[in-house]
XYZ file of C-alpha atoms in Angstrom:
488
model
C 174.548 -71.744 -52.658
C 178.227 -72.679 -52.336
C 179.209 -69.425 -53.990
C 178.387 -67.404 -50.855
C 180.655 -66.567 -47.935
C 180.586 -64.206 -44.951
C 183.195 -61.718 -43.816
C 184.559 -61.550 -40.276
C 185.488 -57.987 -39.295
C 187.111 -57.547 -35.873
C 187.332 -54.246 -34.026
C 190.257 -52.913 -32.014
C 192.453 -49.789 -31.816
C 196.140 -48.771 -31.678
C 196.009 -47.896 -27.968
C 197.157 -51.336 -26.787
C 200.295 -51.590 -28.894
C 201.464 -53.914 -31.701
C 201.802 -57.037 -29.538
C 198.133 -56.968 -28.567
C 197.083 -56.333 -32.181
C 199.132 -59.280 -33.378
C 197.411 -61.497 -30.820
C 193.991 -60.211 -31.878
C 194.843 -60.958 -35.507
C 196.004 -64.502 -34.690
C 192.911 -65.235 -32.631
C 190.580 -63.831 -35.257
C 192.141 -66.071 -37.911
C 191.853 -69.084 -35.633
C 188.222 -68.369 -34.801
C 187.206 -67.805 -38.420
C 188.912 -71.024 -39.467
C 187.314 -73.116 -36.725
C 183.877 -71.583 -37.202
C 184.018 -72.186 -40.945
C 184.270 -75.918 -40.252
C 180.978 -75.834 -38.326
C 178.964 -73.249 -40.250
C 177.006 -73.787 -43.484
C 179.065 -71.118 -45.265
C 182.720 -70.036 -44.976
C 183.556 -67.228 -42.548
C 186.449 -65.268 -44.044
C 188.549 -63.167 -41.688
C 189.153 -59.829 -43.386
C 190.681 -57.323 -41.007
C 191.256 -56.218 -37.459
C 189.959 -52.702 -38.035
C 191.588 -49.867 -36.096
C 190.555 -46.785 -38.081
C 187.548 -45.220 -39.728
C 189.141 -45.737 -43.157
C 189.807 -49.453 -42.638
C 186.166 -50.026 -41.677
C 184.806 -47.916 -44.522
C 187.045 -49.718 -47.027
C 186.090 -53.245 -45.963
C 182.390 -52.341 -46.014
C 182.762 -50.859 -49.492
C 184.420 -54.068 -50.669
C 181.688 -56.187 -49.085
C 178.948 -54.147 -50.733
C 180.370 -54.754 -54.202
C 181.402 -58.385 -53.791
C 178.497 -60.559 -54.953
C 179.930 -63.568 -53.142
C 179.725 -61.791 -49.771
C 176.306 -62.481 -48.255
C 176.894 -60.523 -45.050
C 179.356 -59.412 -42.404
C 179.892 -60.614 -38.854
C 181.549 -58.137 -36.520
C 183.189 -58.670 -33.141
C 185.098 -56.243 -30.961
C 187.901 -58.248 -29.337
C 189.143 -55.168 -27.517
C 187.639 -51.725 -27.037
C 186.848 -50.316 -30.494
C 185.635 -46.687 -30.262
C 182.277 -46.578 -32.006
C 182.728 -43.294 -33.866
C 185.233 -44.990 -36.161
C 182.453 -47.363 -37.311
C 179.952 -44.681 -38.366
C 181.000 -44.162 -41.987
C 181.269 -47.873 -42.650
C 178.030 -48.977 -41.018
C 175.949 -46.157 -42.508
C 177.022 -47.300 -45.978
C 176.632 -51.051 -45.325
C 174.261 -52.724 -47.799
C 174.734 -56.311 -46.647
C 173.165 -58.126 -43.645
C 175.007 -57.550 -40.383
C 175.423 -59.872 -37.406
C 176.951 -58.451 -34.241
C 178.653 -61.410 -32.572
C 179.160 -60.671 -28.872
C 181.704 -63.272 -27.814
C 185.196 -63.552 -26.334
C 188.220 -65.697 -27.088
C 188.530 -67.274 -23.628
C 185.618 -69.207 -22.185
C 186.392 -68.621 -18.491
C 188.096 -65.967 -16.393
C 191.546 -67.361 -15.483
C 191.718 -66.818 -11.736
C 195.513 -67.020 -11.352
C 196.537 -65.404 -14.641
C 194.185 -62.453 -14.772
C 196.010 -59.118 -14.503
C 195.854 -55.742 -16.216
C 197.604 -57.050 -19.334
C 194.927 -59.716 -19.602
C 192.239 -57.059 -19.103
C 193.680 -54.853 -21.856
C 193.695 -57.736 -24.313
C 190.320 -59.268 -23.438
C 187.839 -56.409 -23.528
C 185.054 -57.942 -25.590
C 182.487 -57.232 -22.872
C 183.613 -53.607 -23.056
C 184.053 -53.358 -26.809
C 180.833 -55.088 -27.825
C 178.760 -52.737 -25.674
C 180.358 -49.721 -27.344
C 179.707 -51.379 -30.711
C 176.128 -52.158 -29.676
C 175.446 -48.550 -28.760
C 176.358 -47.409 -32.240
C 174.120 -50.012 -33.873
C 171.219 -48.815 -31.738
C 172.060 -45.166 -32.348
C 172.087 -45.715 -36.111
C 168.834 -47.711 -35.938
C 170.702 -50.236 -38.057
C 169.064 -53.614 -38.801
C 171.284 -56.240 -37.201
C 171.245 -59.600 -35.484
C 172.876 -59.739 -32.053
C 174.148 -63.183 -31.038
C 175.892 -63.596 -27.687
C 177.785 -66.606 -26.361
C 181.116 -68.382 -26.590
C 182.285 -68.987 -30.131
C 182.937 -72.683 -29.465
C 179.414 -73.430 -28.171
C 177.350 -75.584 -30.513
C 174.140 -73.648 -29.817
C 175.857 -70.371 -30.704
C 177.215 -71.821 -33.939
C 173.750 -73.097 -34.837
C 172.303 -69.623 -34.356
C 174.995 -68.066 -36.543
C 174.384 -70.719 -39.193
C 170.657 -70.035 -39.072
C 171.272 -66.307 -39.524
C 173.608 -67.046 -42.424
C 170.850 -68.926 -44.235
C 168.499 -65.969 -43.804
C 171.205 -63.679 -45.191
C 171.627 -65.975 -48.186
C 167.858 -65.641 -48.666
C 168.426 -61.903 -48.962
C 171.235 -62.393 -51.484
C 169.016 -64.676 -53.570
C 166.149 -62.190 -53.295
C 168.269 -59.282 -54.497
C 169.126 -61.113 -57.728
C 165.837 -62.947 -58.288
C 163.996 -62.852 -61.602
C 160.435 -64.143 -61.952
C 158.961 -65.205 -65.292
C 155.208 -64.847 -65.567
C 153.568 -66.920 -68.292
C 150.511 -64.764 -68.836
C 148.834 -62.624 -66.187
C 147.106 -63.302 -62.867
C 143.887 -65.217 -62.502
C 141.119 -62.726 -63.190
C 139.490 -60.860 -60.266
C 141.792 -62.328 -57.582
C 142.987 -59.636 -55.160
C 145.766 -61.186 -53.106
C 147.928 -62.208 -56.063
C 148.178 -58.575 -57.158
C 150.918 -56.274 -55.909
C 153.211 -53.374 -56.662
C 156.069 -54.792 -58.723
C 158.006 -51.533 -58.599
C 157.863 -51.482 -54.792
C 158.847 -55.158 -54.654
C 161.879 -54.597 -56.869
C 162.864 -51.533 -54.833
C 162.506 -53.358 -51.519
C 163.329 -56.976 -52.291
C 165.230 -56.814 -55.579
C 162.848 -59.005 -57.580
C 162.518 -58.443 -61.327
C 158.998 -59.584 -62.220
C 158.043 -59.582 -65.895
C 155.612 -61.281 -68.257
C 156.199 -63.528 -71.259
C 153.382 -64.424 -73.627
C 152.089 -67.985 -73.449
C 152.342 -68.020 -77.229
C 156.094 -67.535 -76.919
C 156.242 -70.597 -74.662
C 154.255 -72.603 -77.222
C 156.793 -71.704 -79.914
C 159.617 -73.047 -77.765
C 157.549 -76.163 -77.005
C 157.080 -76.808 -80.707
C 160.862 -76.810 -81.148
C 161.492 -79.442 -78.454
C 162.781 -82.678 -80.019
C 161.668 -86.241 -79.413
C 165.186 -87.054 -78.228
C 164.932 -84.392 -75.520
C 161.569 -85.761 -74.437
C 162.883 -89.349 -74.431
C 165.720 -88.345 -72.111
C 163.391 -86.616 -69.656
C 160.996 -89.570 -69.741
C 163.828 -91.770 -68.510
C 164.324 -89.374 -65.606
C 160.618 -89.532 -64.795
C 160.716 -93.340 -64.854
C 163.692 -93.395 -62.495
C 162.267 -90.935 -59.985
C 158.552 -91.754 -60.028
C 156.132 -94.652 -60.426
C 154.151 -94.348 -63.644
C 150.534 -95.232 -62.856
C 148.910 -94.465 -66.201
C 149.035 -95.851 -69.717
C 148.555 -92.397 -71.253
C 152.224 -91.935 -71.986
C 151.506 -89.301 -74.615
C 150.065 -87.100 -71.864
C 153.259 -87.508 -69.832
C 155.376 -86.799 -72.902
C 153.442 -83.583 -73.380
C 154.263 -82.551 -69.819
C 157.910 -83.314 -70.585
C 157.681 -81.047 -73.634
C 156.280 -78.276 -71.441
C 158.967 -78.717 -68.791
C 161.835 -78.660 -71.291
C 160.480 -75.518 -72.938
C 159.858 -73.695 -69.657
C 163.308 -74.584 -68.367
C 164.915 -73.319 -71.559
C 163.120 -69.993 -71.229
C 163.797 -69.682 -67.498
C 167.486 -70.438 -67.886
C 167.884 -68.160 -70.904
C 166.539 -65.225 -68.869
C 168.215 -66.201 -65.593
C 164.863 -66.708 -63.858
C 164.574 -68.992 -60.818
C 160.802 -68.635 -60.377
C 157.729 -68.677 -62.601
C 153.960 -68.443 -62.493
C 151.088 -69.346 -64.794
C 147.312 -69.589 -64.696
C 144.797 -72.123 -65.929
C 142.861 -69.218 -67.475
C 145.639 -68.564 -69.990
C 146.858 -71.701 -71.759
C 146.806 -70.263 -75.262
C 147.945 -72.984 -77.670
C 148.707 -75.523 -74.892
C 146.928 -78.858 -74.497
C 147.465 -79.251 -70.742
C 148.025 -77.072 -67.710
C 151.620 -77.856 -66.657
C 151.318 -80.196 -63.689
C 154.101 -82.760 -63.687
C 156.186 -80.208 -65.590
C 155.859 -77.608 -62.832
C 156.341 -80.162 -60.081
C 159.585 -81.506 -61.531
C 160.928 -77.983 -62.070
C 160.215 -77.174 -58.420
C 162.070 -80.336 -57.407
C 165.100 -78.804 -59.144
C 164.904 -75.617 -57.060
C 162.698 -73.343 -59.157
C 159.956 -71.398 -57.407
C 156.368 -71.601 -58.619
C 153.090 -69.796 -58.072
C 149.709 -70.873 -59.368
C 147.023 -68.529 -60.683
C 149.688 -66.005 -61.647
C 150.866 -65.573 -58.054
C 154.355 -64.194 -58.673
C 154.910 -63.289 -55.007
C 154.570 -66.871 -53.797
C 156.642 -68.068 -56.770
C 159.518 -65.835 -55.679
C 159.153 -66.747 -52.007
C 159.227 -70.465 -52.882
C 162.558 -70.018 -54.669
C 163.958 -67.998 -51.762
C 162.930 -70.499 -49.075
C 164.284 -73.370 -51.156
C 167.631 -71.567 -51.218
C 167.508 -70.752 -47.494
C 166.716 -74.361 -46.610
C 169.389 -75.953 -48.762
C 171.225 -78.629 -46.795
C 168.224 -79.382 -44.559
C 165.287 -81.631 -45.363
C 165.344 -80.170 -48.848
C 161.743 -79.192 -48.608
C 160.065 -75.851 -49.244
C 157.103 -75.785 -51.575
C 154.195 -73.899 -53.058
C 151.052 -74.698 -51.083
C 147.389 -73.740 -50.909
C 144.896 -74.141 -48.087
C 141.922 -76.031 -49.472
C 139.596 -77.355 -46.798
C 139.418 -78.157 -43.079
C 138.562 -81.135 -40.933
C 136.563 -79.501 -38.126
C 135.619 -82.592 -36.130
C 136.193 -81.877 -32.445
C 139.521 -83.283 -31.355
C 140.574 -83.963 -34.949
C 141.025 -80.509 -36.394
C 143.313 -80.369 -39.410
C 143.963 -78.290 -42.482
C 144.266 -79.986 -45.870
C 146.691 -78.322 -48.236
C 147.000 -79.196 -51.914
C 146.655 -77.658 -55.347
C 145.095 -78.747 -58.594
C 148.363 -80.181 -59.892
C 151.387 -78.269 -58.662
C 152.813 -79.441 -55.322
C 156.559 -80.076 -55.191
C 157.507 -83.739 -54.604
C 160.234 -82.697 -52.144
C 157.667 -83.209 -49.366
C 156.547 -86.693 -50.436
C 156.452 -89.342 -47.701
C 156.904 -92.080 -50.310
C 157.690 -92.439 -53.997
C 155.301 -90.196 -56.001
C 153.076 -91.644 -58.728
C 152.509 -90.090 -62.137
C 148.778 -90.189 -62.849
C 146.493 -88.628 -65.459
C 143.035 -87.379 -64.555
C 140.417 -85.022 -65.909
C 140.753 -81.408 -64.794
C 137.495 -79.549 -65.098
C 138.888 -76.022 -65.075
C 141.209 -74.468 -67.580
C 141.659 -75.097 -71.276
C 142.842 -78.703 -71.123
C 142.478 -80.756 -74.287
C 144.083 -83.757 -72.547
C 143.892 -85.010 -68.966
C 146.924 -83.391 -67.320
C 149.589 -85.679 -65.910
C 150.595 -84.914 -62.341
C 152.437 -86.368 -59.347
C 150.192 -87.782 -56.634
C 151.504 -88.419 -53.110
C 151.019 -87.767 -49.399
C 153.201 -85.230 -47.625
C 155.609 -86.244 -44.886
C 155.260 -85.575 -41.191
C 157.226 -82.942 -39.300
C 157.288 -79.446 -37.831
C 157.045 -76.724 -40.448
C 155.967 -73.173 -41.167
C 153.727 -71.588 -43.777
C 154.452 -68.047 -44.935
C 152.551 -65.524 -46.996
C 153.912 -62.253 -48.391
C 151.174 -59.685 -48.973
C 151.083 -56.132 -50.296
C 149.450 -53.845 -47.721
C 149.601 -50.782 -49.962
C 152.686 -48.785 -49.076
C 154.464 -51.679 -47.379
C 154.943 -55.424 -47.511
C 153.921 -57.811 -44.713
C 155.178 -61.340 -44.239
C 152.900 -63.598 -42.199
C 154.410 -66.763 -40.728
C 152.548 -69.530 -38.905
C 153.930 -72.541 -37.060
C 152.360 -75.865 -38.087
C 152.907 -79.584 -37.574
C 152.449 -81.776 -40.649
C 150.914 -85.197 -40.045
C 150.148 -88.305 -42.018
C 146.752 -87.583 -43.629
C 144.000 -88.967 -41.407
C 141.980 -90.040 -44.470
C 143.086 -91.960 -47.586
C 141.002 -89.735 -49.922
C 141.140 -92.277 -52.800
C 139.189 -90.050 -55.187
C 141.387 -86.976 -54.754
C 144.118 -87.401 -57.400
C 146.454 -84.650 -56.247
C 149.452 -84.295 -53.959
C 148.335 -83.342 -50.487
C 149.698 -82.315 -47.078
C 147.708 -82.294 -43.842
C 148.678 -80.314 -40.764
C 147.750 -79.029 -37.343
C 148.051 -75.266 -37.016
C 149.278 -73.290 -34.024
C 147.830 -72.299 -31.635
C 144.799 -74.288 -32.854
C 143.067 -74.662 -36.182
C 140.244 -72.191 -35.563
C 142.296 -69.607 -33.660
C 145.027 -69.948 -36.248
C 142.549 -69.375 -39.069
C 141.126 -66.329 -37.305
C 144.620 -64.903 -36.803
C 145.672 -65.657 -40.380
C 142.578 -63.985 -41.813
C 142.888 -61.018 -39.434
C 146.455 -60.437 -40.621
C 145.426 -60.735 -44.291
C 147.253 -63.964 -45.099
C 146.725 -65.372 -48.584
C 145.368 -68.772 -49.586
C 148.681 -69.385 -51.364
C 151.667 -69.951 -49.099
C 155.143 -71.418 -49.007
C 155.299 -74.429 -46.702
C 158.767 -75.237 -45.392
C 160.107 -78.049 -43.221
C 163.568 -76.422 -43.313
C 163.187 -72.713 -42.664
C 162.218 -71.446 -39.208
C 160.129 -68.530 -38.028
C 163.261 -66.937 -36.554
C 164.983 -67.111 -39.942
C 161.985 -65.480 -41.603
C 162.025 -62.747 -38.951
C 165.730 -62.204 -39.647
C 165.027 -62.087 -43.388
C 162.329 -59.444 -42.864
C 164.610 -57.391 -40.597
C 167.373 -57.429 -43.197
C 164.959 -56.233 -45.897
C 162.989 -53.823 -43.681
C 159.556 -55.380 -44.111
C 156.863 -56.156 -41.540
C 156.885 -59.584 -39.878
C 153.854 -61.217 -38.242
C 154.278 -64.500 -36.379
C 151.410 -66.792 -35.390
C 152.588 -69.369 -32.848
C 151.463 -71.432 -29.897
C 150.934 -68.411 -27.624
C 149.173 -66.157 -30.141
C 145.633 -64.994 -29.432
C 143.320 -63.051 -31.706
C 143.226 -60.204 -29.198
C 147.015 -59.937 -28.873
C 147.450 -60.127 -32.638
C 144.869 -57.398 -33.261
C 146.695 -55.192 -30.746
C 150.077 -55.885 -32.348
C 148.740 -55.237 -35.859
C 147.215 -51.933 -34.739
C 150.495 -50.727 -33.240
C 152.459 -52.041 -36.206
C 150.206 -50.208 -38.618
C 150.835 -46.947 -36.788
C 154.578 -47.548 -36.624
C 154.929 -48.365 -40.300
C 152.920 -45.290 -41.297
C 155.451 -43.183 -39.393
C 158.434 -44.764 -41.171
């Protein structure tokens, strides 16, 4: 993600004379430099814009610069909003309106009309804000002094959401085979998704993967086996099963990298020519940043890759997840998340173990090798992107992951256990009411606010289930939202 930066565009006008403009320029450079030291991505000062043409030109440059993930604007002095119209109506990158000022306090003795002419951010940002509202432009408004830590954290959080948009716009998803048969929620309009989110979602035959697997050498497998031994505890003597998973991983990675894909899906119903469903292979690819979706779920595969990119530099943990079963004992209500084989080890509380066990579904000739571990504790979210027919909806729920309350010695899969907001049963009712899928992305890094920002930038519906959500309030919000989106 180091390739991304953000552009700082400052608004002013010629009215105040060259001396004021020179001061604005100096301050803007200073602020961008200092903020860059505290933010997750560089903030590059581009221009103190004083004309319609300057604004239009810098926006045009931003639109066509792949390294620019968004722009941050600030009006140091009064910047008449009409000069921003052409630029902002053509802007194709995320926009943050930073309402700040250079000085923290009003200087009681020094304040005079010269000071007022120079320091008109309160004036200028309101003019700028009117235009954003008038244009109905998607934007994030952040107010506060530019040296405040809380303000910098909010800008950094918005930056990560904007990077999620940049990743989304260039994302390619490789589907090995089709979806699991008769499953509804993993379906979706790929043309609409590419139009709205930028994803290129296409299918490669499993037979093509098998051909690449057959060409993998023993030397390549030996090298990956050494990596497995270094990163995981091997708790099986069926090394040939692990070597087969290594063969699968090497082949999938070759195909993904050759096509520029950062996400993939497969299904246990289509393993033509393969001896095992990729378990360890998929898990280790996810640990390297690739997104994954089981049962052909290409939407969750793409979202996993996006959240991994958004959360880079945090706990390092966003992963494909599936709700499996509940603990409904009064006072001990938890959800157990897992999957047959494919849970990313980024969430492991300890060192994962490679085990081999029988898998009763799918076309497995050998017991698939997989990583087995317990998930770590911590606050997190789960998100689900669904196709509502005519629009996309992202559902986000706040959760708290806990150490599993049971050892579950006969469940040989990776697992995470959590408490859902506002409670397990109310949360389940809300999730089902909103249409949330059984497949999700669980993230310890990305926040609900970042997901809301991401949805705003991409113009898709956002539904948040948190500690204050009730079924009644959610039903009311969904009803109004449905009407609003039909009018769009």
